[in-house]
XYZ file of C-alpha atoms in Angstrom:
614
model
C -13.442 68.853 33.773
C -14.815 65.326 34.181
C -12.775 62.888 36.252
C -14.668 59.688 36.929
C -12.875 56.818 38.648
C -14.434 53.573 39.853
C -12.475 50.739 41.397
C -9.158 52.286 40.387
C -10.078 52.492 36.688
C -11.160 55.514 34.676
C -14.853 55.520 33.820
C -15.480 56.575 30.227
C -17.257 59.900 29.948
C -20.391 59.566 27.760
C -19.784 60.690 24.187
C -22.666 63.130 24.417
C -21.055 64.903 27.378
C -17.793 65.433 25.502
C -19.647 66.484 22.341
C -21.597 69.109 24.269
C -18.298 70.724 25.259
C -17.069 70.583 21.675
C -20.332 72.129 20.453
C -19.719 75.155 22.687
C -16.309 75.546 21.083
C -17.801 75.286 17.601
C -20.439 77.898 18.402
C -17.740 80.333 19.530
C -15.769 79.745 16.332
C -18.779 80.239 14.085
C -19.480 83.702 15.502
C -16.648 85.167 13.452
C -16.850 85.901 9.739
C -14.187 86.843 7.236
C -16.098 89.999 6.269
C -16.428 91.425 9.785
C -14.494 94.563 10.657
C -13.507 93.459 14.141
C -9.854 92.439 14.247
C -6.989 92.440 16.733
C -7.038 96.213 17.166
C -10.786 96.421 17.737
C -10.692 93.528 20.205
C -7.881 94.994 22.298
C -9.437 98.468 22.334
C -12.777 97.006 23.443
C -11.096 95.148 26.303
C -9.103 98.265 27.265
C -12.383 100.185 27.469
C -13.983 97.455 29.554
C -11.056 96.586 31.815
C -8.936 99.741 31.651
C -7.799 99.741 35.274
C -7.193 95.989 35.481
C -3.620 94.699 35.129
C -2.882 93.332 31.669
C 0.893 92.975 31.466
C 3.176 91.919 34.308
C 6.887 91.750 33.587
C 9.341 91.424 36.451
C 8.545 94.318 38.771
C 6.520 96.156 36.099
C 2.717 95.977 36.133
C 0.745 97.753 33.401
C -3.027 98.097 33.147
C -5.016 97.568 29.955
C -5.336 101.350 29.625
C -1.605 101.922 30.086
C -0.669 99.278 27.532
C -3.220 100.724 25.112
C -1.543 104.136 25.406
C 1.871 102.591 24.755
C 0.491 100.804 21.703
C -1.034 104.043 20.441
C 2.303 105.848 20.729
C 4.052 103.110 18.764
C 1.311 103.124 16.121
C 1.679 106.875 15.562
C 5.459 106.468 15.341
C 5.175 103.669 12.780
C 2.623 105.625 10.766
C 5.069 108.509 10.713
C 7.631 106.141 9.200
C 5.235 105.318 6.399
C 3.673 102.039 7.556
C 0.238 101.583 6.010
C -2.547 98.993 5.819
C -1.452 95.732 4.232
C 2.280 96.404 4.589
C 4.416 93.658 6.099
C 6.769 94.605 8.942
C 8.930 91.919 10.547
C 9.345 91.799 14.324
C 12.398 90.230 15.966
C 12.364 90.568 19.734
C 12.490 88.468 22.876
C 9.558 88.296 25.297
C 9.192 91.758 26.800
C 6.504 94.482 26.816
C 7.904 96.126 23.679
C 7.001 93.027 21.644
C 3.315 93.473 22.424
C 3.495 97.237 21.927
C 5.022 96.882 18.466
C 2.780 93.964 17.431
C -0.512 95.599 18.391
C 0.658 98.944 17.020
C 1.007 97.278 13.620
C -2.488 95.828 14.059
C -3.873 99.317 14.706
C -2.431 100.372 11.340
C -3.820 97.326 9.535
C -0.268 96.148 8.806
C 0.911 92.533 8.981
C 3.444 91.531 11.645
C 5.911 88.840 10.538
C 7.310 87.186 13.666
C 10.981 86.204 13.357
C 12.609 83.443 15.377
C 15.088 85.067 17.741
C 17.468 82.118 17.397
C 18.154 82.206 13.649
C 20.594 84.138 11.530
C 22.351 83.705 8.213
C 20.484 81.673 5.603
C 17.332 80.982 7.698
C 17.017 84.700 8.495
C 17.542 85.582 4.848
C 14.829 83.079 3.938
C 12.423 84.575 6.492
C 12.855 88.098 5.137
C 12.346 86.858 1.589
C 9.328 84.648 2.409
C 7.460 87.488 4.109
C 8.638 90.283 1.788
C 8.929 92.526 4.844
C 9.591 96.169 4.023
C 11.228 96.815 7.382
C 12.191 95.033 10.606
C 11.545 96.155 14.165
C 14.596 94.735 15.936
C 14.983 94.443 19.664
C 18.465 95.517 20.684
C 18.974 92.074 22.204
C 18.601 90.550 18.708
C 20.831 92.916 16.753
C 23.613 90.348 16.683
C 21.507 88.224 14.335
C 21.548 91.022 11.780
C 25.278 91.024 11.184
C 26.778 92.761 8.197
C 27.317 89.312 6.665
C 23.659 88.318 7.154
C 22.429 91.573 5.662
C 24.783 91.226 2.718
C 23.592 87.672 2.038
C 19.985 88.832 2.250
C 20.693 91.329 -0.501
C 21.230 88.416 -2.887
C 17.557 87.438 -2.635
C 15.917 90.854 -2.649
C 15.888 93.944 -4.793
C 16.231 96.057 -1.646
C 17.090 95.323 1.961
C 14.472 96.022 4.621
C 15.227 98.904 6.955
C 16.119 98.046 10.535
C 14.248 99.989 13.206
C 15.733 99.666 16.661
C 13.820 99.109 19.886
C 16.435 99.542 22.646
C 16.863 97.044 25.445
C 18.580 98.266 28.632
C 18.871 94.657 29.828
C 20.983 93.586 26.830
C 22.721 96.568 25.222
C 24.389 96.011 21.856
C 27.666 97.282 20.452
C 27.555 100.764 18.881
C 28.448 99.275 15.487
C 25.383 97.031 15.618
C 23.103 99.908 16.629
C 24.485 101.947 13.742
C 22.923 99.492 11.285
C 19.475 100.754 12.361
C 18.006 103.803 10.633
C 15.492 104.718 13.359
C 15.111 104.451 17.131
C 11.460 103.441 17.370
C 11.283 103.796 21.138
C 12.383 107.421 20.974
C 9.841 108.139 18.250
C 7.088 106.424 20.257
C 7.905 108.419 23.397
C 7.416 111.620 21.395
C 4.126 110.484 19.833
C 0.576 111.170 21.086
C -1.253 108.715 23.331
C -4.667 108.924 21.665
C -5.807 106.058 19.517
C -4.952 106.164 15.814
C -7.981 106.893 13.622
C -9.801 103.722 12.595
C -9.708 105.193 9.085
C -6.001 104.318 8.938
C -7.027 100.662 8.637
C -10.220 101.256 6.622
C -10.979 98.377 4.290
C -9.374 95.784 6.547
C -11.543 92.753 7.300
C -11.082 89.806 9.657
C -10.274 87.539 6.743
C -7.113 89.537 6.038
C -3.716 88.473 7.333
C -2.854 89.682 10.834
C 0.451 87.903 11.428
C 2.873 85.546 9.728
C 4.175 82.830 12.043
C 6.965 80.515 10.972
C 6.272 76.850 11.460
C 8.774 74.102 10.808
C 7.884 71.433 8.298
C 9.304 67.920 8.024
C 11.875 69.068 5.452
C 13.448 72.280 4.252
C 13.358 75.740 5.750
C 10.453 76.926 7.947
C 7.314 78.153 6.214
C 5.510 81.409 7.008
C 1.951 80.476 7.977
C -0.746 83.072 7.339
C -2.886 83.835 10.385
C -5.914 86.032 9.769
C -7.521 88.375 12.275
C -10.494 85.997 12.370
C -8.279 83.014 13.138
C -6.714 84.880 16.067
C -10.136 85.890 17.394
C -11.514 82.372 16.969
C -8.600 80.915 18.924
C -9.106 83.506 21.648
C -12.829 82.953 22.097
C -12.745 79.169 21.748
C -10.029 78.736 24.359
C -11.599 81.271 26.719
C -14.819 79.251 26.717
C -13.065 75.877 26.848
C -11.009 76.712 29.942
C -13.595 79.023 31.505
C -11.094 81.889 31.743
C -12.216 85.046 33.557
C -10.732 88.486 34.155
C -9.361 87.223 37.486
C -7.074 84.717 35.768
C -3.379 85.247 35.168
C -1.544 83.545 32.280
C 2.125 82.669 32.612
C 3.807 83.276 29.255
C 7.423 82.109 28.949
C 7.180 80.399 25.555
C 8.426 82.730 22.787
C 5.851 85.195 21.523
C 7.040 84.631 17.957
C 5.455 81.162 18.176
C 1.753 80.368 17.906
C 1.457 78.761 21.343
C 2.228 82.055 23.082
C 0.795 84.603 20.633
C -2.277 82.690 19.450
C -3.179 80.722 22.543
C -1.919 82.460 25.691
C -2.045 86.104 24.611
C -5.238 85.882 22.582
C -7.086 84.005 25.328
C -5.962 86.406 28.048
C -7.182 89.396 26.011
C -10.509 87.692 25.262
C -11.239 87.416 28.993
C -9.677 90.665 30.187
C -7.172 88.519 32.091
C -3.543 89.278 32.914
C -0.432 88.121 31.093
C 2.626 87.400 33.223
C 5.481 87.658 30.745
C 8.935 86.170 31.148
C 11.870 86.474 28.717
C 12.668 82.786 28.705
C 11.717 79.680 30.620
C 13.597 79.046 33.855
C 12.990 75.791 35.687
C 14.278 77.341 38.925
C 12.081 80.428 38.688
C 8.917 78.723 37.441
C 7.242 78.038 40.774
C 8.497 81.241 42.453
C 6.982 83.195 39.547
C 3.700 81.271 39.805
C 3.399 81.994 43.512
C 4.703 85.591 43.380
C 2.371 86.684 40.581
C -0.655 84.535 41.386
C -0.490 82.606 38.095
C -3.578 80.475 37.500
C -3.075 79.312 33.878
C 0.036 78.108 32.072
C 0.879 77.133 28.493
C 3.274 74.176 28.435
C 5.226 71.800 26.232
C 5.909 68.330 27.562
C 9.674 68.662 27.989
C 9.235 71.640 30.303
C 7.178 69.503 32.664
C 9.959 66.887 32.659
C 12.500 69.572 33.556
C 10.374 70.803 36.452
C 9.919 67.279 37.768
C 13.691 66.782 37.734
C 14.103 69.178 40.670
C 14.080 67.647 44.155
C 10.634 67.431 45.723
C 9.738 70.144 48.258
C 7.183 70.095 51.111
C 5.234 72.972 49.525
C 5.158 71.568 45.968
C 1.348 71.556 45.909
C 0.982 75.002 47.510
C 0.420 77.276 44.503
C -2.455 78.965 42.598
C -1.889 77.192 39.242
C -5.095 75.367 38.350
C -5.160 75.012 34.552
C -2.577 74.028 31.941
C -2.851 73.853 28.167
C -0.302 72.526 25.737
C 1.044 69.425 24.014
C 3.551 66.640 24.463
C 2.750 65.608 28.041
C 3.498 61.886 28.225
C 1.141 59.768 30.383
C 3.765 58.905 33.025
C 4.838 62.558 33.268
C 1.173 63.592 33.549
C 0.696 61.170 36.448
C 3.856 62.323 38.241
C 2.871 65.957 37.724
C -0.545 65.786 39.390
C 0.684 63.529 42.203
C 3.445 65.969 43.058
C 1.941 69.375 42.265
C -1.697 68.628 42.969
C -4.807 68.116 40.828
C -5.433 70.588 38.042
C -7.216 70.700 34.699
C -4.816 69.734 31.909
C -5.871 70.512 28.364
C -3.558 68.411 26.192
C -4.086 69.071 22.508
C -2.983 68.258 18.998
C -2.745 70.658 16.065
C -0.379 73.203 14.607
C -0.194 76.894 13.872
C -1.651 76.469 10.386
C -3.921 73.458 11.004
C -7.569 73.561 9.966
C -8.591 70.747 12.372
C -7.405 70.167 15.922
C -8.174 68.043 18.941
C -8.194 68.991 22.616
C -8.418 66.786 25.669
C -11.494 67.701 27.724
C -12.195 64.585 29.837
C -9.067 64.252 32.029
C -7.847 61.128 30.221
C -4.056 61.153 30.863
C -2.051 60.926 27.645
C -4.931 61.559 25.282
C -4.683 64.616 23.037
C -8.420 64.878 22.466
C -11.573 63.022 21.600
C -13.778 62.606 18.551
C -17.117 61.447 19.982
C -18.873 61.509 16.602
C -16.905 61.588 13.350
C -19.722 63.243 11.410
C -19.240 66.375 13.528
C -15.589 67.022 12.589
C -13.538 67.638 9.456
C -10.710 65.496 10.890
C -9.966 62.021 9.532
C -7.151 59.506 10.047
C -5.997 57.785 6.851
C -3.658 54.858 6.402
C -0.060 55.706 5.617
C 2.635 53.346 4.324
C 5.831 54.459 6.066
C 8.051 52.326 3.830
C 6.640 53.683 0.571
C 5.930 57.148 1.958
C 2.451 57.094 0.426
C -1.202 56.699 1.337
C -2.443 53.291 0.112
C -5.659 53.434 -1.867
C -8.361 50.818 -2.075
C -9.747 49.063 -5.120
C -12.104 52.013 -5.571
C -9.156 54.397 -5.888
C -9.798 56.326 -2.688
C -7.650 56.618 0.440
C -8.496 54.316 3.312
C -9.548 55.266 6.813
C -7.358 53.913 9.602
C -8.980 51.251 11.745
C -9.550 51.586 15.486
C -6.159 51.923 17.223
C -4.355 51.851 13.872
C -1.982 54.801 13.392
C -2.982 57.005 10.493
C -2.101 60.445 9.188
C -4.363 63.170 10.545
C -5.886 65.184 7.700
C -8.468 67.968 7.707
C -11.074 68.583 5.020
C -10.660 72.069 3.592
C -13.891 74.058 3.555
C -14.074 77.212 1.508
C -17.571 78.406 2.275
C -18.071 82.126 1.605
C -17.376 84.225 4.710
C -16.839 81.221 7.026
C -13.333 80.981 8.446
C -13.699 77.798 10.522
C -12.332 74.855 8.548
C -10.282 76.979 6.174
C -6.639 76.265 5.495
C -5.128 79.729 5.322
C -1.859 78.389 3.989
C 1.537 80.040 3.757
C 3.022 83.087 2.098
C 4.358 80.710 -0.582
C 1.729 79.295 -2.935
C 4.021 76.326 -3.624
C 4.338 75.522 0.076
C 0.570 75.774 0.450
C -0.101 73.382 -2.425
C 2.386 70.843 -1.088
C 0.323 70.546 2.104
C -2.909 69.724 0.279
C -4.083 66.213 -0.593
C -6.585 66.067 -3.453
C -9.117 63.474 -4.585
C -8.954 61.749 -1.222
C -12.449 60.308 -0.766
C -14.293 61.799 -3.745
C -13.476 63.673 -6.952
C -12.229 67.211 -6.361
C -12.078 67.142 -2.564
C -9.104 68.748 -0.793
C -7.591 67.913 2.586
C -4.827 69.514 4.647
C -2.007 67.052 5.314
C -0.636 67.293 8.860
C 2.351 64.978 8.587
C 1.390 63.600 12.017
C 0.388 60.058 12.876
C -2.446 59.699 15.393
C -4.463 56.731 16.526
C -7.998 56.714 17.842
C -9.333 54.111 20.261
C -12.799 52.552 20.396
C -14.061 55.315 22.704
C -12.998 58.083 20.323
C -9.921 59.200 22.282
C -6.975 60.305 20.143
C -3.336 59.595 20.910
C -0.343 61.177 19.219
C 1.950 58.524 17.715
C 4.722 60.315 15.809
C 5.709 62.634 13.011
C 5.815 61.005 9.597
C 9.512 60.575 8.929
C 10.288 60.058 12.609
C 8.632 56.639 12.794
C 11.015 54.049 11.379
C 11.189 50.303 10.713
C 13.658 47.956 12.378
C 13.560 44.169 12.246
C 10.436 44.497 10.050
C 8.584 46.341 12.830
C 7.407 49.968 13.002
C 8.952 51.958 15.853
C 7.437 55.238 17.068
C 10.115 57.597 18.369
C 7.552 59.462 20.453
C 6.232 56.333 22.146
C 9.737 55.036 22.907
C 10.738 58.404 24.382
C 7.567 58.489 26.481
C 8.149 54.974 27.818
C 11.796 55.631 28.729
C 11.358 59.234 29.849
C 11.141 58.486 33.570
C 14.401 56.536 33.796
C 15.858 57.520 37.207
C 18.124 60.557 36.986
C 17.260 61.341 33.361
C 16.589 64.965 32.384
C 15.746 64.525 28.688
C 15.698 61.885 25.972
C 15.475 62.258 22.203
C 14.794 59.128 20.149
C 15.445 58.822 16.407
C 16.400 56.276 13.767
C 19.834 56.017 12.138
C 20.941 54.085 9.093
C 23.272 51.135 9.604
C 25.196 49.883 6.552
C 24.177 46.360 5.591
C 20.904 46.481 7.504
C 17.424 47.336 6.305
C 15.466 50.110 7.931
C 16.925 52.234 10.696
C 18.209 51.389 14.141
C 16.914 53.226 17.164
C 19.201 55.722 18.856
C 18.616 57.726 22.020
C 20.349 60.958 22.963
C 20.201 60.943 26.756
C 20.810 63.902 29.064
C 21.176 63.155 32.763
C 20.266 65.487 35.590
C 23.067 67.410 37.277
C 24.867 65.101 39.668
C 23.308 61.922 38.217
C 25.391 59.242 36.469
C 24.265 57.185 33.497
C 24.179 53.471 34.387
C 24.321 51.480 31.108
C 23.250 48.180 32.669
C 20.334 49.786 34.510
C 19.194 51.505 31.306
C 19.341 48.165 29.458
C 17.207 46.518 32.130
C 14.792 49.458 32.182
C 14.320 49.405 28.396
C 14.051 45.611 28.280
C 11.286 45.596 30.875
C 9.223 48.228 29.069
C 9.808 47.733 25.353
C 9.858 44.888 22.868
C 13.399 44.079 21.816
C 13.058 45.605 18.336
C 11.958 48.964 19.832
C 14.691 49.285 22.464
C 17.357 51.768 21.293
C 20.398 50.108 19.740
C 22.579 53.152 20.352
C 22.802 55.661 23.205
C 24.475 59.049 22.941
C 25.227 60.639 26.305
C 24.792 64.383 25.724
C 25.734 67.140 28.199
C 22.564 69.169 27.586
C 19.368 68.863 25.535
C 19.322 70.358 22.036
C 16.145 72.469 22.140
C 14.219 74.521 19.627
C 13.276 78.082 20.515
C 9.924 76.717 21.671
C 11.531 74.217 24.079
C 10.954 71.133 21.968
C 13.730 68.604 21.487
C 15.524 68.909 18.151
C 16.631 65.773 16.313
C 17.603 66.787 12.760
C 21.305 67.293 13.534
C 21.347 64.221 15.757
C 19.989 62.057 12.942
C 22.543 63.402 10.490
C 25.473 62.686 12.825
C 24.188 59.228 13.739
C 26.767 57.136 15.565
C 29.727 58.397 13.564
C 32.499 58.870 16.149
C 34.237 61.297 13.776
C 31.281 63.699 14.095
C 30.071 62.921 17.615
C 32.206 64.024 20.550
C 29.711 62.734 23.136
C 30.152 59.251 24.662
C 28.488 56.582 22.508
C 27.133 53.214 23.649
C 25.655 50.226 21.835
C 23.196 47.652 23.187
C 24.843 44.246 23.644
C 22.365 41.570 24.695
C 25.006 39.053 25.802
C 26.366 41.621 28.263
C 22.935 42.752 29.450
C 24.119 46.307 29.098
C 25.034 49.164 26.804
C 28.780 49.032 26.137
C 31.055 51.777 24.827
C 30.846 51.819 21.030
C 33.703 50.181 19.142
C 34.013 48.066 16.030
C 33.924 44.937 18.181
C 30.892 45.892 20.285
C 29.046 47.087 17.173
C 29.574 43.716 15.453
C 28.432 41.908 18.567
C 25.348 44.091 18.930
C 24.182 43.828 15.341
C 25.104 40.221 14.897
C 23.070 39.053 17.832
């Protein structure tokens, strides 16, 4: 990766150098066609043949080679076939990170079936929605997740379906369930797999399957409503694998650390797919642990890690150690790493290649940082070589303004605009496609039409990016998260990034709340302090005042005991926004910014009037 510094400033990498790297990625993507017969099963079997004795899966004290995992997958595939699973059938999978997840997932791939990944943190209505959206005929349930499938949840699911899916148990000795919960399952899949043969299922069982067919359904949260099930084809999985393997120069000697949930695209599409593409190893952990992160990295020789920005903040919150830079980790890929966190990370843990990106599970364009420019999520050296565009968006009206000619307008240099991707539907070419969701209505809602010319179609990301004069892209905010206060636009992401290194802070979530009698929304910050640290309202006021214009500094502060995280370790703000600063709903301490006091004071009717009247 290029790092060029002269006189304390970063030297801009020539556009042609960056484009050459992007061209290699494009060439890898274009190798795959929708009509090809190679899919997930063929790819894994080829790597098992090539790297059979090499370690593939490391989990705690268990180490399994490619050949051993292939045999386990084969057993599970025979068991599932015996239960009637056939090509094209949808089977849901609800399980925490453990070897059985990969065994069940790839077993379904060997049958040509579609695996619908379920979030292991949802139950009730969201779970009912997931089963309905995917039309799964059955669910492989890890014993650790049986509590989600309560009698009440199953009964409510019956309201939306003609028949309930069968539950097939995969036991978990680490988290045994109650006998009553196990009794809701009709089969013990692990027992059936242990009795099944180890030879590979006949390829004829998936005859007719092509790479353009769906491989997995992955739920991705939108800006409103329940999560949508994104369709991921075999080709899309293979493209991700090969593109990232080339980008990061991954070899069979590398070891990926996978602690993000496998039901999410970051772990299943990026980490797992890339490891398989190179014949590398996957070090699997149930859930992220900030205390065990570095011990795991050193113990297992981890060289590559998938991250989200908040995880890096958590790791930096631990006291510095003399051996902080003594580890084998050399490459990281992910999103959400704020510039100041990036700088602290490499100063403390040593130099490494950081591949910060922008995109989403279902996106048809993406960007990836390749030039070691802290904070940037990628670069567009030449706009004629990408299907990505940034278009102006009016946050107040919630629309894209159009020019006198009737077409949408491109955002200017450094002007935030919505990232959109032109949808290409060339025969047999998968790159540039928008594969959509299981719901045709959800798919159509994400498409903008007649954008720059009659009949064109563009995928709408819902994300605001800006691009500087050198082509570097910077994430600004989600549409709906950016708000206006005092006639100024405020980016929640930028405010959180600027305030994120307040001394003693563990996490910060910034959002806008409505204030009766005032236009727009006022900024509010949910702050979580590190264990043993105390929130100093006056110091936070001074810190925010020194770094932010007055209109962008949070009006309210909510002192929370712990961060509210999604299953993929991203900060959640929907419930926080709904509760606002209503003391009847919020049990946490609330503060309001009072300029005359030079501090944040406990919220009361009097301090609120003083804050908003000033």
